[in-house]
């Protein structure tokens, strides 16, 4: 889900484990030389979703060889497509960061970079987030590791995820 901390936590896990970190949204922006909001506006969401799947596929390979251990943060909508879930499951652990909707709304209230969240005020942002979450939660629950982030520091969340992947 957007705003739960995938990029922040993903980066922190990779630093802790000293492995490469890949942020799929950043990969797509670099490759297209365009901000995600511009890709949505100029090319449309289906085109973005196609780029997302192909970027996801490419994160697992360097040439034709599987890459070494790495941490990948996807966009919040990437787990919606079965094809994407299958690619991610073939790579290893998938992590669902669960964050209270009010907390996400507070975090993103002044952030205008997310094309699916162009809301006029806090109440409409909150209800839009709830609507997106309700639509996506069954797919998110298919992730192999579930971590509730509420009231936790980044360090605590990182430690919980690393611990969960040792089991
Ligand atoms: N555990 C946390 N405690 C407090 N703030 C946090 C925490 N995790 C992330 N944040 C803050 O929340 C905001 C959103 O985080 P981030 O960009 O990592 O989310 P995301 O899941 O990658 O979102 P998106 O799906 O849009 O890419 C940032 O301002 C970040 O600093
Ligand atoms: O939740 C989503 O569908 C999205 C989240 C962002 O990370 C970006 O991938 C894009 O804005 C779409
Ligand atoms: Mg992100």
PDB file of C-alpha atoms and ligand atoms in Angstrom:
ATOM      1  CA  UNK A   1       0.000   0.000   0.000  1.00  0.00           C
ATOM      2  CA  UNK A   2       1.330   3.495  -0.784  1.00  0.00           C
ATOM      3  CA  UNK A   3       2.928   5.360   2.076  1.00  0.00           C
ATOM      4  CA  UNK A   4       3.503   2.344   4.322  1.00  0.00           C
ATOM      5  CA  UNK A   5       7.271   2.772   4.047  1.00  0.00           C
ATOM      6  CA  UNK A   6       8.309   0.281   1.354  1.00  0.00           C
ATOM      7  CA  UNK A   7      11.026   2.556  -0.026  1.00  0.00           C
ATOM      8  CA  UNK A   8      12.206   3.736   3.406  1.00  0.00           C
ATOM      9  CA  UNK A   9      12.200   0.299   5.054  1.00  0.00           C
ATOM     10  CA  UNK A  10      13.504  -1.464   1.938  1.00  0.00           C
ATOM     11  CA  UNK A  11      16.471   0.885   1.812  1.00  0.00           C
ATOM     12  CA  UNK A  12      17.138   0.370   5.531  1.00  0.00           C
ATOM     13  CA  UNK A  13      17.000  -3.448   5.245  1.00  0.00           C
ATOM     14  CA  UNK A  14      19.428  -3.367   2.324  1.00  0.00           C
ATOM     15  CA  UNK A  15      21.840  -1.121   4.281  1.00  0.00           C
ATOM     16  CA  UNK A  16      21.664  -3.427   7.303  1.00  0.00           C
ATOM     17  CA  UNK A  17      22.304  -6.539   5.196  1.00  0.00           C
ATOM     18  CA  UNK A  18      24.774  -4.663   2.966  1.00  0.00           C
ATOM     19  CA  UNK A  19      23.086  -5.805  -0.207  1.00  0.00           C
ATOM     20  CA  UNK A  20      21.843  -3.776  -3.183  1.00  0.00           C
ATOM     21  CA  UNK A  21      18.535  -1.921  -2.891  1.00  0.00           C
ATOM     22  CA  UNK A  22      16.267  -1.496  -5.896  1.00  0.00           C
ATOM     23  CA  UNK A  23      13.255   0.830  -5.851  1.00  0.00           C
ATOM     24  CA  UNK A  24      11.055  -0.142  -8.757  1.00  0.00           C
ATOM     25  CA  UNK A  25       9.386   3.289  -9.013  1.00  0.00           C
ATOM     26  CA  UNK A  26      12.828   4.917  -9.295  1.00  0.00           C
ATOM     27  CA  UNK A  27      13.979   2.356 -11.886  1.00  0.00           C
ATOM     28  CA  UNK A  28      10.936   3.171 -14.027  1.00  0.00           C
ATOM     29  CA  UNK A  29      11.399   6.938 -13.643  1.00  0.00           C
ATOM     30  CA  UNK A  30      15.062   6.687 -14.634  1.00  0.00           C
ATOM     31  CA  UNK A  31      14.368   4.409 -17.580  1.00  0.00           C
ATOM     32  CA  UNK A  32      11.575   6.630 -18.922  1.00  0.00           C
ATOM     33  CA  UNK A  33      13.284   9.890 -17.886  1.00  0.00           C
ATOM     34  CA  UNK A  34       9.900  10.940 -16.545  1.00  0.00           C
ATOM     35  CA  UNK A  35       8.214  11.257 -13.146  1.00  0.00           C
ATOM     36  CA  UNK A  36       5.608   8.595 -12.381  1.00  0.00           C
ATOM     37  CA  UNK A  37       2.876  11.228 -12.254  1.00  0.00           C
ATOM     38  CA  UNK A  38       3.867  12.345 -15.795  1.00  0.00           C
ATOM     39  CA  UNK A  39       3.871   8.734 -17.048  1.00  0.00           C
ATOM     40  CA  UNK A  40       0.311   8.352 -15.698  1.00  0.00           C
ATOM     41  CA  UNK A  41      -0.784  11.691 -17.208  1.00  0.00           C
ATOM     42  CA  UNK A  42       0.903  11.400 -20.598  1.00  0.00           C
ATOM     43  CA  UNK A  43       0.887   7.633 -21.249  1.00  0.00           C
ATOM     44  CA  UNK A  44      -1.833   6.325 -18.920  1.00  0.00           C
ATOM     45  CA  UNK A  45      -1.914   3.825 -16.070  1.00  0.00           C
ATOM     46  CA  UNK A  46      -1.999   0.641 -18.262  1.00  0.00           C
ATOM     47  CA  UNK A  47       1.291   1.724 -19.847  1.00  0.00           C
ATOM     48  CA  UNK A  48       2.793   2.312 -16.375  1.00  0.00           C
ATOM     49  CA  UNK A  49       1.610  -1.151 -15.249  1.00  0.00           C
ATOM     50  CA  UNK A  50       3.300  -2.707 -18.284  1.00  0.00           C
ATOM     51  CA  UNK A  51       6.571  -0.925 -17.422  1.00  0.00           C
ATOM     52  CA  UNK A  52       6.188  -2.064 -13.803  1.00  0.00           C
ATOM     53  CA  UNK A  53       5.928  -5.747 -14.778  1.00  0.00           C
ATOM     54  CA  UNK A  54       8.874  -5.561 -17.127  1.00  0.00           C
ATOM     55  CA  UNK A  55      11.022  -3.692 -14.550  1.00  0.00           C
ATOM     56  CA  UNK A  56      10.098  -6.333 -11.974  1.00  0.00           C
ATOM     57  CA  UNK A  57      11.134  -9.110 -14.322  1.00  0.00           C
ATOM     58  CA  UNK A  58      14.467  -7.368 -14.994  1.00  0.00           C
ATOM     59  CA  UNK A  59      15.337  -6.902 -11.299  1.00  0.00           C
ATOM     60  CA  UNK A  60      15.888 -10.659 -11.002  1.00  0.00           C
ATOM     61  CA  UNK A  61      18.455 -10.900 -13.773  1.00  0.00           C
ATOM     62  CA  UNK A  62      21.741  -9.419 -14.825  1.00  0.00           C
ATOM     63  CA  UNK A  63      22.108 -10.567 -18.427  1.00  0.00           C
ATOM     64  CA  UNK A  64      20.658 -14.064 -18.200  1.00  0.00           C
ATOM     65  CA  UNK A  65      22.018 -14.775 -14.734  1.00  0.00           C
ATOM     66  CA  UNK A  66      20.008 -14.466 -11.500  1.00  0.00           C
ATOM     67  CA  UNK A  67      21.152 -11.469  -9.417  1.00  0.00           C
ATOM     68  CA  UNK A  68      22.658 -11.809  -5.959  1.00  0.00           C
ATOM     69  CA  UNK A  69      20.593 -11.212  -2.848  1.00  0.00           C
ATOM     70  CA  UNK A  70      18.915  -7.817  -2.987  1.00  0.00           C
ATOM     71  CA  UNK A  71      15.978  -5.905  -1.540  1.00  0.00           C
ATOM     72  CA  UNK A  72      13.339  -4.618  -3.946  1.00  0.00           C
ATOM     73  CA  UNK A  73      10.699  -2.037  -3.011  1.00  0.00           C
ATOM     74  CA  UNK A  74       7.808  -2.069  -5.450  1.00  0.00           C
ATOM     75  CA  UNK A  75       5.109   0.505  -5.988  1.00  0.00           C
ATOM     76  CA  UNK A  76       1.953   0.056  -3.925  1.00  0.00           C
ATOM     77  CA  UNK A  77      -0.026  -1.369  -6.838  1.00  0.00           C
ATOM     78  CA  UNK A  78       2.486  -3.950  -8.047  1.00  0.00           C
ATOM     79  CA  UNK A  79       1.039  -6.820  -5.992  1.00  0.00           C
ATOM     80  CA  UNK A  80      -2.338  -6.432  -7.732  1.00  0.00           C
ATOM     81  CA  UNK A  81      -1.334  -8.397 -10.834  1.00  0.00           C
ATOM     82  CA  UNK A  82      -1.008 -12.177 -10.518  1.00  0.00           C
ATOM     83  CA  UNK A  83       1.864 -12.142 -13.016  1.00  0.00           C
ATOM     84  CA  UNK A  84       3.790  -9.739 -10.749  1.00  0.00           C
ATOM     85  CA  UNK A  85       3.054 -11.786  -7.626  1.00  0.00           C
ATOM     86  CA  UNK A  86       4.385 -14.896  -9.353  1.00  0.00           C
ATOM     87  CA  UNK A  87       7.594 -13.098 -10.353  1.00  0.00           C
ATOM     88  CA  UNK A  88       8.089 -11.805  -6.794  1.00  0.00           C
ATOM     89  CA  UNK A  89       7.382 -15.187  -5.208  1.00  0.00           C
ATOM     90  CA  UNK A  90       9.938 -16.783  -7.525  1.00  0.00           C
ATOM     91  CA  UNK A  91      12.569 -14.328  -6.173  1.00  0.00           C
ATOM     92  CA  UNK A  92      12.069 -15.020  -2.461  1.00  0.00           C
ATOM     93  CA  UNK A  93      10.204 -13.363   0.405  1.00  0.00           C
ATOM     94  CA  UNK A  94       7.422 -10.891  -0.197  1.00  0.00           C
ATOM     95  CA  UNK A  95       6.638  -8.490   2.640  1.00  0.00           C
ATOM     96  CA  UNK A  96       3.337  -6.728   3.381  1.00  0.00           C
ATOM     97  CA  UNK A  97       3.801  -3.593   5.469  1.00  0.00           C
ATOM     98  CA  UNK A  98       0.534  -2.966   7.313  1.00  0.00           C
ATOM     99  CA  UNK A  99       0.023   0.635   8.409  1.00  0.00           C
ATOM    100  CA  UNK A 100      -3.029   2.348   9.878  1.00  0.00           C
ATOM    101  CA  UNK A 101      -4.888   4.347   7.196  1.00  0.00           C
ATOM    102  CA  UNK A 102      -4.955   7.523   9.312  1.00  0.00           C
ATOM    103  CA  UNK A 103      -1.194   7.296   9.731  1.00  0.00           C
ATOM    104  CA  UNK A 104      -0.729   6.903   5.944  1.00  0.00           C
ATOM    105  CA  UNK A 105      -3.045   9.871   5.307  1.00  0.00           C
ATOM    106  CA  UNK A 106      -1.019  12.052   7.708  1.00  0.00           C
ATOM    107  CA  UNK A 107       2.244  10.978   6.039  1.00  0.00           C
ATOM    108  CA  UNK A 108       0.998  11.689   2.528  1.00  0.00           C
ATOM    109  CA  UNK A 109      -1.190  14.761   3.140  1.00  0.00           C
ATOM    110  CA  UNK A 110       1.405  17.182   1.781  1.00  0.00           C
ATOM    111  CA  UNK A 111       2.866  14.817  -0.845  1.00  0.00           C
ATOM    112  CA  UNK A 112       1.592  15.502  -4.348  1.00  0.00           C
ATOM    113  CA  UNK A 113       3.742  12.968  -6.213  1.00  0.00           C
ATOM    114  CA  UNK A 114       1.258  10.069  -6.179  1.00  0.00           C
ATOM    115  CA  UNK A 115      -1.052  10.182  -9.224  1.00  0.00           C
ATOM    116  CA  UNK A 116      -3.712   7.967  -7.633  1.00  0.00           C
ATOM    117  CA  UNK A 117      -3.981  10.291  -4.628  1.00  0.00           C
ATOM    118  CA  UNK A 118      -4.859  13.710  -5.975  1.00  0.00           C
ATOM    119  CA  UNK A 119      -7.327  14.585  -3.267  1.00  0.00           C
ATOM    120  CA  UNK A 120      -8.481  18.040  -2.229  1.00  0.00           C
ATOM    121  CA  UNK A 121      -8.479  17.623   1.539  1.00  0.00           C
ATOM    122  CA  UNK A 122      -7.562  15.293   4.361  1.00  0.00           C
ATOM    123  CA  UNK A 123     -11.001  13.657   4.601  1.00  0.00           C
ATOM    124  CA  UNK A 124     -11.119  12.777   0.900  1.00  0.00           C
ATOM    125  CA  UNK A 125      -7.503  11.569   0.969  1.00  0.00           C
ATOM    126  CA  UNK A 126      -8.336   9.306   3.902  1.00  0.00           C
ATOM    127  CA  UNK A 127     -11.431   7.876   2.239  1.00  0.00           C
ATOM    128  CA  UNK A 128      -9.599   7.343  -1.069  1.00  0.00           C
ATOM    129  CA  UNK A 129      -6.830   5.449   0.797  1.00  0.00           C
ATOM    130  CA  UNK A 130      -9.450   3.322   2.574  1.00  0.00           C
ATOM    131  CA  UNK A 131     -11.138   2.560  -0.750  1.00  0.00           C
ATOM    132  CA  UNK A 132      -7.831   1.527  -2.385  1.00  0.00           C
ATOM    133  CA  UNK A 133      -6.879  -0.559   0.652  1.00  0.00           C
ATOM    134  CA  UNK A 134     -10.236  -2.382   0.709  1.00  0.00           C
ATOM    135  CA  UNK A 135      -9.827  -3.266  -2.946  1.00  0.00           C
ATOM    136  CA  UNK A 136      -6.242  -4.511  -2.499  1.00  0.00           C
ATOM    137  CA  UNK A 137      -6.134  -6.144   0.922  1.00  0.00           C
ATOM    138  CA  UNK A 138      -6.947  -9.700  -0.221  1.00  0.00           C
ATOM    139  CA  UNK A 139      -4.024  -9.618  -2.634  1.00  0.00           C
ATOM    140  CA  UNK A 140      -1.685  -8.002  -0.081  1.00  0.00           C
ATOM    141  CA  UNK A 141      -2.530 -10.803   2.338  1.00  0.00           C
ATOM    142  CA  UNK A 142      -0.929 -13.276  -0.114  1.00  0.00           C
ATOM    143  CA  UNK A 143       2.533 -11.883   0.787  1.00  0.00           C
ATOM    144  CA  UNK A 144       4.745 -14.340   2.648  1.00  0.00           C
ATOM    145  CA  UNK A 145       5.632 -12.022   5.557  1.00  0.00           C
ATOM    146  CA  UNK A 146       3.154  -9.631   7.236  1.00  0.00           C
ATOM    147  CA  UNK A 147       4.492  -6.842   9.449  1.00  0.00           C
ATOM    148  CA  UNK A 148       2.416  -4.261  11.285  1.00  0.00           C
ATOM    149  CA  UNK A 149       4.349  -0.987  11.375  1.00  0.00           C
ATOM    150  CA  UNK A 150       2.093   0.994  13.741  1.00  0.00           C
ATOM    151  CA  UNK A 151       3.990   2.818  16.470  1.00  0.00           C
ATOM    152  CA  UNK A 152       7.268   1.185  15.455  1.00  0.00           C
ATOM    153  CA  UNK A 153      10.556   2.795  14.517  1.00  0.00           C
ATOM    154  CA  UNK A 154      12.218   2.032  11.197  1.00  0.00           C
ATOM    155  CA  UNK A 155      14.908   0.041  13.074  1.00  0.00           C
ATOM    156  CA  UNK A 156      12.254  -2.118  14.805  1.00  0.00           C
ATOM    157  CA  UNK A 157      10.471  -2.864  11.531  1.00  0.00           C
ATOM    158  CA  UNK A 158      13.749  -3.740   9.814  1.00  0.00           C
ATOM    159  CA  UNK A 159      14.694  -6.110  12.654  1.00  0.00           C
ATOM    160  CA  UNK A 160      11.259  -7.811  12.545  1.00  0.00           C
ATOM    161  CA  UNK A 161      11.470  -8.388   8.798  1.00  0.00           C
ATOM    162  CA  UNK A 162      14.997  -9.767   8.939  1.00  0.00           C
ATOM    163  CA  UNK A 163      13.955 -12.054  11.810  1.00  0.00           C
ATOM    164  CA  UNK A 164      10.900 -13.280   9.881  1.00  0.00           C
ATOM    165  CA  UNK A 165      13.019 -14.223   6.894  1.00  0.00           C
ATOM    166  CA  UNK A 166      15.277 -16.404   9.069  1.00  0.00           C
ATOM    167  CA  UNK A 167      12.419 -18.737  10.029  1.00  0.00           C
TER     168      UNK A 167
HETATM  169  N1  LIG B   1       8.012   3.579  10.327  1.00  0.00           N
HETATM  170  C1  LIG B   1       7.840   4.844   9.930  1.00  0.00           C
HETATM  171  N2  LIG B   1       7.609   5.795  10.857  1.00  0.00           N
HETATM  172  C2  LIG B   1       7.404   7.081  10.482  1.00  0.00           C
HETATM  173  N3  LIG B   1       7.421   7.534   9.211  1.00  0.00           N
HETATM  174  C3  LIG B   1       7.665   6.636   8.246  1.00  0.00           C
HETATM  175  C4  LIG B   1       7.882   5.240   8.551  1.00  0.00           C
HETATM  176  N4  LIG B   1       8.069   4.584   7.385  1.00  0.00           N
HETATM  177  C5  LIG B   1       7.968   5.511   6.398  1.00  0.00           C
HETATM  178  N5  LIG B   1       7.734   6.733   6.922  1.00  0.00           N
HETATM  179  C6  LIG B   1       7.531   8.001   6.159  1.00  0.00           C
HETATM  180  O1  LIG B   1       6.347   7.834   5.372  1.00  0.00           O
HETATM  181  C7  LIG B   1       6.481   8.451   4.088  1.00  0.00           C
HETATM  182  C8  LIG B   1       6.202   7.417   2.989  1.00  0.00           C
HETATM  183  O2  LIG B   1       7.246   6.444   3.012  1.00  0.00           O
HETATM  184  P1  LIG B   1       7.727   5.705   1.678  1.00  0.00           P
HETATM  185  O3  LIG B   1       7.927   6.683   0.578  1.00  0.00           O
HETATM  186  O4  LIG B   1       8.881   4.863   2.087  1.00  0.00           O
HETATM  187  O5  LIG B   1       6.440   4.832   1.354  1.00  0.00           O
HETATM  188  P2  LIG B   1       6.187   3.824   0.140  1.00  0.00           P
HETATM  189  O6  LIG B   1       5.497   2.659   0.737  1.00  0.00           O
HETATM  190  O7  LIG B   1       7.461   3.585  -0.577  1.00  0.00           O
HETATM  191  O8  LIG B   1       5.144   4.619  -0.777  1.00  0.00           O
HETATM  192  P3  LIG B   1       4.807   4.375  -2.359  1.00  0.00           P
HETATM  193  O9  LIG B   1       3.936   3.189  -2.496  1.00  0.00           O
HETATM  194  O10 LIG B   1       4.057   5.592  -2.748  1.00  0.00           O
HETATM  195  O11 LIG B   1       6.104   4.210  -3.074  1.00  0.00           O
HETATM  196  C9  LIG B   1       7.898   9.041   4.042  1.00  0.00           C
HETATM  197  O12 LIG B   1       7.801  10.398   4.373  1.00  0.00           O
HETATM  198  C10 LIG B   1       8.651   8.265   5.145  1.00  0.00           C
HETATM  199  O13 LIG B   1       9.683   9.034   5.724  1.00  0.00           O
HETATM  200  O1  LIG B   2      -0.217   2.225  -5.179  1.00  0.00           O
HETATM  201  C1  LIG B   2      -0.038   2.462  -6.404  1.00  0.00           C
HETATM  202  O2  LIG B   2      -0.777   2.007  -7.281  1.00  0.00           O
HETATM  203  C2  LIG B   2       1.129   3.271  -6.796  1.00  0.00           C
HETATM  204  C3  LIG B   2       2.116   3.546  -5.862  1.00  0.00           C
HETATM  205  C4  LIG B   2       3.368   4.255  -6.213  1.00  0.00           C
HETATM  206  O3  LIG B   2       4.442   3.638  -5.543  1.00  0.00           O
HETATM  207  C5  LIG B   2       3.620   4.270  -7.725  1.00  0.00           C
HETATM  208  O4  LIG B   2       4.025   2.985  -8.175  1.00  0.00           O
HETATM  209  C6  LIG B   2       2.399   4.695  -8.461  1.00  0.00           C
HETATM  210  O5  LIG B   2       2.076   5.999  -8.021  1.00  0.00           O
HETATM  211  C7  LIG B   2       1.214   3.737  -8.204  1.00  0.00           C
HETATM  212 MG1  LIG B   3       8.017   3.853  -2.594  1.00  0.00          MG
END
